[in-house]
């Protein structure tokens, strides 16, 4: 019995198999880790969060998502092998997989489009004329403050220089 036969034998009739349990565990862990990262970034927890800790959590979550993609790719590959061999039920599984992929793809496209629109509108409200006026005013004030203090320091240095030279 070849390795290919073992994979094909174990996958088609094994709907609730160990691979699906591992995939479910990876998905749930990634989901709750994403929720935890969101709560940390949004300031829900009161303790001091360091950027390194959040970065490590994001890297861990990226690894989990990559593993999920690998598992799903493995299952799709096996499904296509089943179809190529003409196994019974493979055509139905492909049709159901395509149906669910389309059903999940359409709402994600809508969510992406609407989030981009809302983000764009949010950025535009940040940079209205009032905000630009306030920013340019605060920039002018900070530049004036800097010039005044640099002139004061220059005058103090000149005064100290004259005092040292007079002694």
Coordinates of C-alpha atoms in Angstrom, one line a residue, residues 43-155:
X43 CA -6.6 49.2 26.2
X44 CA -9.2 46.9 27.8
X45 CA -6.6 45.6 30.2
X46 CA -5.1 48.1 32.6
X47 CA -1.6 46.7 32.9
X48 CA 1.4 48.1 31.0
X49 CA 1.6 46.3 27.6
X50 CA 4.8 46.3 25.8
X51 CA 5.1 46.4 22.1
X52 CA 7.3 43.3 22.1
X53 CA 4.7 41.2 23.8
X54 CA 2.0 42.3 21.3
X55 CA 4.4 41.6 18.5
X56 CA 5.1 38.1 19.8
X57 CA 1.4 37.5 20.0
X58 CA 0.9 38.7 16.5
X59 CA 3.7 36.5 15.2
X60 CA 2.2 33.5 17.0
X61 CA -1.2 34.3 15.5
X62 CA 0.4 34.6 12.1
X63 CA 1.9 31.2 12.5
X64 CA -1.4 29.7 13.5
X65 CA -3.1 31.2 10.5
X66 CA -0.3 29.9 8.3
X67 CA -0.9 26.4 9.8
X68 CA -4.6 26.7 9.1
X69 CA -3.9 27.6 5.5
X70 CA -1.5 24.6 5.2
X71 CA -4.2 22.2 6.6
X72 CA -6.8 23.6 4.2
X73 CA -4.5 23.4 1.2
X74 CA -3.7 19.8 2.2
X75 CA -7.4 18.9 2.3
X76 CA -8.1 20.7 -1.0
X77 CA -5.2 18.8 -2.6
X78 CA -6.6 15.5 -1.4
X79 CA -10.1 16.4 -2.6
X80 CA -8.7 17.1 -6.1
X81 CA -6.8 13.8 -6.0
X82 CA -10.1 12.1 -5.1
X83 CA -11.8 13.7 -8.0
X84 CA -9.0 12.8 -10.4
X85 CA -9.3 9.2 -9.3
X86 CA -13.1 9.3 -9.8
X87 CA -13.9 8.3 -6.2
X88 CA -17.6 8.5 -5.3
X89 CA -18.6 11.6 -3.4
X90 CA -15.7 13.7 -4.5
X91 CA -17.7 15.7 -6.9
X92 CA -20.3 16.5 -4.3
X93 CA -17.6 17.5 -1.8
X94 CA -16.1 19.8 -4.4
X95 CA -19.4 21.4 -5.1
X96 CA -20.2 21.9 -1.4
X97 CA -16.7 23.3 -0.8
X98 CA -17.1 25.8 -3.7
X99 CA -20.6 26.7 -2.4
X100 CA -19.3 27.4 1.1
X101 CA -16.3 29.3 -0.2
X102 CA -18.5 31.5 -2.3
X103 CA -20.9 32.0 0.6
X104 CA -18.1 33.1 2.9
X105 CA -16.2 35.1 0.2
X106 CA -19.1 37.5 -0.7
X107 CA -19.7 38.9 2.9
X108 CA -16.0 39.3 3.4
X109 CA -15.7 41.4 0.2
X110 CA -18.6 43.6 1.5
X111 CA -17.0 44.0 4.9
X112 CA -13.7 44.9 3.2
X113 CA -15.3 47.5 1.0
X114 CA -17.3 49.1 3.8
X115 CA -14.4 49.1 6.2
X116 CA -12.2 50.8 3.5
X117 CA -15.0 53.4 2.9
X118 CA -15.5 54.1 6.6
X119 CA -11.7 54.3 7.2
X120 CA -11.4 56.7 4.3
X121 CA -14.2 58.9 5.7
X122 CA -12.6 58.8 9.1
X123 CA -9.3 60.0 7.8
X124 CA -11.0 62.8 5.9
X125 CA -12.7 64.0 9.1
X126 CA -9.4 64.0 10.8
X127 CA -8.0 66.4 8.3
X128 CA -10.8 68.9 7.9
X129 CA -10.1 72.6 7.6
X130 CA -10.6 73.1 11.4
X131 CA -8.1 70.4 12.2
X132 CA -5.6 71.7 9.7
X133 CA -6.0 75.2 11.2
X134 CA -5.4 73.8 14.7
X135 CA -2.4 71.8 13.6
X136 CA -0.8 74.7 11.7
X137 CA -1.5 77.0 14.7
X138 CA 0.1 74.6 17.1
X139 CA 3.1 74.3 14.8
X140 CA 3.5 78.0 14.6
X141 CA 3.3 78.3 18.4
X142 CA 5.9 75.5 18.9
X143 CA 8.3 77.1 16.4
X144 CA 7.9 80.5 18.1
X145 CA 8.6 78.9 21.5
X146 CA 11.7 77.2 20.1
X147 CA 13.0 80.5 18.5
X148 CA 12.4 82.4 21.8
X149 CA 14.2 79.9 23.9
X150 CA 17.0 79.5 21.5
X151 CA 17.4 83.3 21.5
X152 CA 17.3 83.3 25.3
X153 CA 20.0 80.6 25.4
X154 CA 22.1 82.5 22.9
X155 CA 21.8 85.7 25.0

